[in-house]
PDB file of C-alpha atoms in Angstrom:
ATOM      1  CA  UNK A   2       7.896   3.976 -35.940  1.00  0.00           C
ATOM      2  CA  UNK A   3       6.114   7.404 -34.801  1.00  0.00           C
ATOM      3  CA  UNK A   4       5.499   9.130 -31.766  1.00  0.00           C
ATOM      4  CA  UNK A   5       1.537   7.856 -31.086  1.00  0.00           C
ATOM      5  CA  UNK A   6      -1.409  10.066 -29.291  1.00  0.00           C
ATOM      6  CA  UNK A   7      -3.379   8.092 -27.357  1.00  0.00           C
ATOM      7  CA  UNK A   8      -6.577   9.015 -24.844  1.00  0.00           C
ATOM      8  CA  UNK A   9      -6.502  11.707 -23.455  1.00  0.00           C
ATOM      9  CA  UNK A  10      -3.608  13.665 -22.817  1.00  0.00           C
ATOM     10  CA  UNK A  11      -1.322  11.079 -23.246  1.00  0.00           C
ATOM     11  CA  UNK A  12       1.904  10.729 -26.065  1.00  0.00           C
ATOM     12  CA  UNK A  13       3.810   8.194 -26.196  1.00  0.00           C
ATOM     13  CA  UNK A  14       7.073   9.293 -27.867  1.00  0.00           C
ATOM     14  CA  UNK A  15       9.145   6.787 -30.391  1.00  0.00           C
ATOM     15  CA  UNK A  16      11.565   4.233 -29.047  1.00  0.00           C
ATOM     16  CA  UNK A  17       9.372   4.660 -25.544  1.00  0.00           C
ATOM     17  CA  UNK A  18       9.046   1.872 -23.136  1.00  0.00           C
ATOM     18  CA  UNK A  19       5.227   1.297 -22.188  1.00  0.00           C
ATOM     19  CA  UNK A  20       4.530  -0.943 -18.831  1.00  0.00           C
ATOM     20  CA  UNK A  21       1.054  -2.184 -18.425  1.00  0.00           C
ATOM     21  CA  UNK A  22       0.345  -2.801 -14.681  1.00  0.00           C
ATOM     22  CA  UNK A  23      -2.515  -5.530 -14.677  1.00  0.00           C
ATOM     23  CA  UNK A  24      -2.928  -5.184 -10.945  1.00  0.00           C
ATOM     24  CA  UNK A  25      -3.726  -1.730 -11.077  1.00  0.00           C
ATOM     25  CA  UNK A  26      -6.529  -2.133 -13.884  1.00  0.00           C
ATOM     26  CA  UNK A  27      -7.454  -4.531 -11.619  1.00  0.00           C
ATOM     27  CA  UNK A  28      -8.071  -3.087  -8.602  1.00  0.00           C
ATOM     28  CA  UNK A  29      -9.471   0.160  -9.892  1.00  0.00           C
ATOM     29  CA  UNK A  30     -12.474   1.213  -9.314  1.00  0.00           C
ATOM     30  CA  UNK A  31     -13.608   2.537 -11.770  1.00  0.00           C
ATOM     31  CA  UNK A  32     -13.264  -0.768 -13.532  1.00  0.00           C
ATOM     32  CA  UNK A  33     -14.632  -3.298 -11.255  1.00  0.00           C
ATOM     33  CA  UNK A  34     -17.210  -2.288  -8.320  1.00  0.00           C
ATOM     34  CA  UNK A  35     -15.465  -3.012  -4.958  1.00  0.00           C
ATOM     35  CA  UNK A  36     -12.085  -4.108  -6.459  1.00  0.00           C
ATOM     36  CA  UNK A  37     -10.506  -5.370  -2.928  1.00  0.00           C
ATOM     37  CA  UNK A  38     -13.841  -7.412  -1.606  1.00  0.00           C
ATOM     38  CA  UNK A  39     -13.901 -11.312  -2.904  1.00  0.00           C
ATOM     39  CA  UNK A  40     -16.467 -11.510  -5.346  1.00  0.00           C
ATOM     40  CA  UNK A  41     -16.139 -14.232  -7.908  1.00  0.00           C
ATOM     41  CA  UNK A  42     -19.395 -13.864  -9.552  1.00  0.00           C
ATOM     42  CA  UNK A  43     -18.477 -10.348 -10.687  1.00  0.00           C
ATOM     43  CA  UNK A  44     -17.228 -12.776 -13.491  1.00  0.00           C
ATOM     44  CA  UNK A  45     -20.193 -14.854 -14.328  1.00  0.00           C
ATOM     45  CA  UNK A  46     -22.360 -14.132 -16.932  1.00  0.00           C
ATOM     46  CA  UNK A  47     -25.603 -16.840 -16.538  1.00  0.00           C
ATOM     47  CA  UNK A  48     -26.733 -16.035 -19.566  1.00  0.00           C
ATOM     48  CA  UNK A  49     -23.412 -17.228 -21.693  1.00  0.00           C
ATOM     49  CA  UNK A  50     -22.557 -20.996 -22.243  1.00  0.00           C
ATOM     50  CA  UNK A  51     -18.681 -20.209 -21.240  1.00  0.00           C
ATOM     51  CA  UNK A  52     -18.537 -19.637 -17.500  1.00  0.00           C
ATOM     52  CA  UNK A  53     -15.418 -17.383 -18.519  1.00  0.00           C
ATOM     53  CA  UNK A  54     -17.423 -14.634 -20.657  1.00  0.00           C
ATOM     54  CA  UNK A  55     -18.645 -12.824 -17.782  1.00  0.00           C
ATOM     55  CA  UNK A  56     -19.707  -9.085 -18.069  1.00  0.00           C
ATOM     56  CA  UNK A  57     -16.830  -7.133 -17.775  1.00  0.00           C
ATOM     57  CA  UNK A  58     -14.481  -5.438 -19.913  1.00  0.00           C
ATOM     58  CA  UNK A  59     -11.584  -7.257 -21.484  1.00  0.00           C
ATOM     59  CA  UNK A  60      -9.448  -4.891 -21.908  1.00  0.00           C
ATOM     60  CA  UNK A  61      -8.847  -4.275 -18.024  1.00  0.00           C
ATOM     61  CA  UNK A  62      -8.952  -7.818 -16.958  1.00  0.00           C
ATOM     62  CA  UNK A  63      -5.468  -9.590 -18.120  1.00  0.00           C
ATOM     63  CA  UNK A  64      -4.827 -12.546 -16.162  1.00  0.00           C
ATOM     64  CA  UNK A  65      -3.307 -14.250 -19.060  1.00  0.00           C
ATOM     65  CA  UNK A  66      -2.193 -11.188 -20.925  1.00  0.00           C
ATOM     66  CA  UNK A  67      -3.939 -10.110 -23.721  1.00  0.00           C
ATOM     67  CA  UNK A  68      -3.883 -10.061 -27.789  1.00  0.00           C
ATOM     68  CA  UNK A  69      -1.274 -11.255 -29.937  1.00  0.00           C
ATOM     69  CA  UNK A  70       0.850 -11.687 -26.147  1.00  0.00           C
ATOM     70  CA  UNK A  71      -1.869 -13.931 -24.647  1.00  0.00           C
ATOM     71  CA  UNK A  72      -0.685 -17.013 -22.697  1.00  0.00           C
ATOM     72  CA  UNK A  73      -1.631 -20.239 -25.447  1.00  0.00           C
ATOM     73  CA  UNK A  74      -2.656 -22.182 -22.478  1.00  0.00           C
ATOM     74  CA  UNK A  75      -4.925 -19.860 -21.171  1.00  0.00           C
ATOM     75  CA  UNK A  76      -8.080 -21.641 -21.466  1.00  0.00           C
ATOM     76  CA  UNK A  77      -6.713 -25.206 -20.646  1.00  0.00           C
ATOM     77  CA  UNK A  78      -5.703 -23.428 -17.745  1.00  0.00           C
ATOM     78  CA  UNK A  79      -9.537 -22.003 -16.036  1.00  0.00           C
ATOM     79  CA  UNK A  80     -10.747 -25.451 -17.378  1.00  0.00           C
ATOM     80  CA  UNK A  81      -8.151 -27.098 -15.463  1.00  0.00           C
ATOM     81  CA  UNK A  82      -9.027 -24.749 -12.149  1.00  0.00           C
ATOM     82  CA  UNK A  83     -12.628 -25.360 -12.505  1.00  0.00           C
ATOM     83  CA  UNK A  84     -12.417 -29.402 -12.682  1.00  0.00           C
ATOM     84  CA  UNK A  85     -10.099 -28.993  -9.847  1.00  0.00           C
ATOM     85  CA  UNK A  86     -11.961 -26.502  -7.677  1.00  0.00           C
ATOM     86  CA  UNK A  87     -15.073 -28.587  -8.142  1.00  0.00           C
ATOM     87  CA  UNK A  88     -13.206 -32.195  -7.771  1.00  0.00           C
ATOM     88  CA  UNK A  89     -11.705 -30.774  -4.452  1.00  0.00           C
ATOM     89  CA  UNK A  90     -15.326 -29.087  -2.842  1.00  0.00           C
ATOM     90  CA  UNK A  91     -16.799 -32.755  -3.767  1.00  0.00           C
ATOM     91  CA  UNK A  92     -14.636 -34.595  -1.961  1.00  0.00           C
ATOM     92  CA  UNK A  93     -13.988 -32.532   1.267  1.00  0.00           C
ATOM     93  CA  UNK A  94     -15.261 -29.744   3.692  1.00  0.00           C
ATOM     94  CA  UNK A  95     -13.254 -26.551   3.845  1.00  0.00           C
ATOM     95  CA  UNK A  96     -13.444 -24.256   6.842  1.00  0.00           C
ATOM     96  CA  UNK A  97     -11.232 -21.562   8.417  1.00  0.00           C
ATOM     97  CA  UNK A  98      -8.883 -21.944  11.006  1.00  0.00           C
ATOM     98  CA  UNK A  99      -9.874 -21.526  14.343  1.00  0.00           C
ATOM     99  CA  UNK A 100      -7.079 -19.204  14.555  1.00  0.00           C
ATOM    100  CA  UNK A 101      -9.109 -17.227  11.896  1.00  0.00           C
ATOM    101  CA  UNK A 102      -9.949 -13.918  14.009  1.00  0.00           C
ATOM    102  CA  UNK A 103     -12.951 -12.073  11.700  1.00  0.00           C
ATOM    103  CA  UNK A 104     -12.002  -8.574  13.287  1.00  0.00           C
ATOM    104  CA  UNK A 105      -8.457  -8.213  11.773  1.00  0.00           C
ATOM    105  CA  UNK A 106      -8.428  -7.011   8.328  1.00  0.00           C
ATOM    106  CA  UNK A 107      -6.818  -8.739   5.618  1.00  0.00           C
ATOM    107  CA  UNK A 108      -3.781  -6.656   3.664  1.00  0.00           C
ATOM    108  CA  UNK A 109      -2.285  -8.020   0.653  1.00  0.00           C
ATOM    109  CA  UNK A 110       1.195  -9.186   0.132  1.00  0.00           C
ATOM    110  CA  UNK A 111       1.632  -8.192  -3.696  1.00  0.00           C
ATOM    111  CA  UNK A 112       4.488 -10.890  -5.135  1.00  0.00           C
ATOM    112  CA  UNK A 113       4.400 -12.937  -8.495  1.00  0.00           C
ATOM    113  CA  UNK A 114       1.145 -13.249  -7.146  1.00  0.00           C
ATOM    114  CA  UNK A 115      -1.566 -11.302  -4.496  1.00  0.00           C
ATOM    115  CA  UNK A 116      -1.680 -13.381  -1.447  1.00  0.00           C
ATOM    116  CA  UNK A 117      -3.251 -12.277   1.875  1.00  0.00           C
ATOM    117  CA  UNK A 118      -1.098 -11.260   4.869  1.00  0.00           C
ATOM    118  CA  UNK A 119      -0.908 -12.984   7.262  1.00  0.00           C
ATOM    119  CA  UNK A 120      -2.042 -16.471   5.603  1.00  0.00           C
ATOM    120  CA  UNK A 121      -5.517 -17.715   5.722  1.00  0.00           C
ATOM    121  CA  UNK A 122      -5.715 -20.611   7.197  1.00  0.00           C
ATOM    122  CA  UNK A 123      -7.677 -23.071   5.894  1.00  0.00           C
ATOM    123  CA  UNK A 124      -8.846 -26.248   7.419  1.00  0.00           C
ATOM    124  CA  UNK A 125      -9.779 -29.328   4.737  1.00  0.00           C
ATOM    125  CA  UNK A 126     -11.995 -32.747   6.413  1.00  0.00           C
ATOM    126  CA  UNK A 127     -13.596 -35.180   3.969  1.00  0.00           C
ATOM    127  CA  UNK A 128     -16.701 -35.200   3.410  1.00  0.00           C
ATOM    128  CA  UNK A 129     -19.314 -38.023   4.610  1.00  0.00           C
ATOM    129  CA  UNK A 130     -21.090 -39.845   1.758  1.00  0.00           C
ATOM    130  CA  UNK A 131     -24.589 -40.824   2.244  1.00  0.00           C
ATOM    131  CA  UNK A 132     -23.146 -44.290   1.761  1.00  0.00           C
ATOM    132  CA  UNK A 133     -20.530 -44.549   4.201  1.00  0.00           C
ATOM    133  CA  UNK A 134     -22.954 -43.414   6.549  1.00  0.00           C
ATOM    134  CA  UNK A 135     -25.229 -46.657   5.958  1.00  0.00           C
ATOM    135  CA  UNK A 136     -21.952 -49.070   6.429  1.00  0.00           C
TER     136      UNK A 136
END
């Protein structure tokens, strides 16, 4: 119910509206080394049981909000990629599209969510078990 200092030379005045921008905490650098280049393990921490806790800050990485706000289904919801991720890579092959050209850079089409522009491409062919192979 009072105007608040925060870091720095920031105040935020009563009755003031305060948007958090996860996608610019994001892709800061400052936060995470080489924010635009794909690299999932920046998230792993092989030392922790929970493949979730890896070694970066909290505070700056809010895909399911944060706090008291947090999204309840949060961690049904990385289980739930992780079996599915994992089921799918069992079962088949994925490559890129021939159409793929290497030399064009990707941008970043910023909607409900990122998504690259133009599309990747992805080709899916299932996979050859050892015992299909022997029928």
């Amino acid at each position: 119910q009072q105007d608040v200092v925060g870091p720095g030379p920031v105040l935020l005045k009563r009755n003031s509206i305060l948007l958090v921008a996860p996608m610019a905490m994001h892709m800061n650098p400052k936060h995470f080394k080489e924010p635009h280049k794909f690299e999932p393990t920046r998230f792993l921490d092989i030392q922790s049981n929970d493949p979730w806790d890896g070694p970066f800050d909290r505070s700056v990485y809010l895909p399911f909000g944060a706090g008291r706000k947090r999204c309840i289904g949060y961690k049904f919801a990385q289980w739930e990629m992780l079996i599915i991720v994992s089921t799918l890579l069992t079962n088949v092959r994925v490559t890129r599209s021939p159409k793929y050209d290497p030399t064009k850079e990707l941008s970043w089409d910023a909607g409900v969510t990122w998504r690259p522009d133009p599309a990747l491409e992805l080709q899916f062919e299932p996979r050859v078990v050892a015992a299909q192979i022997a029928e």
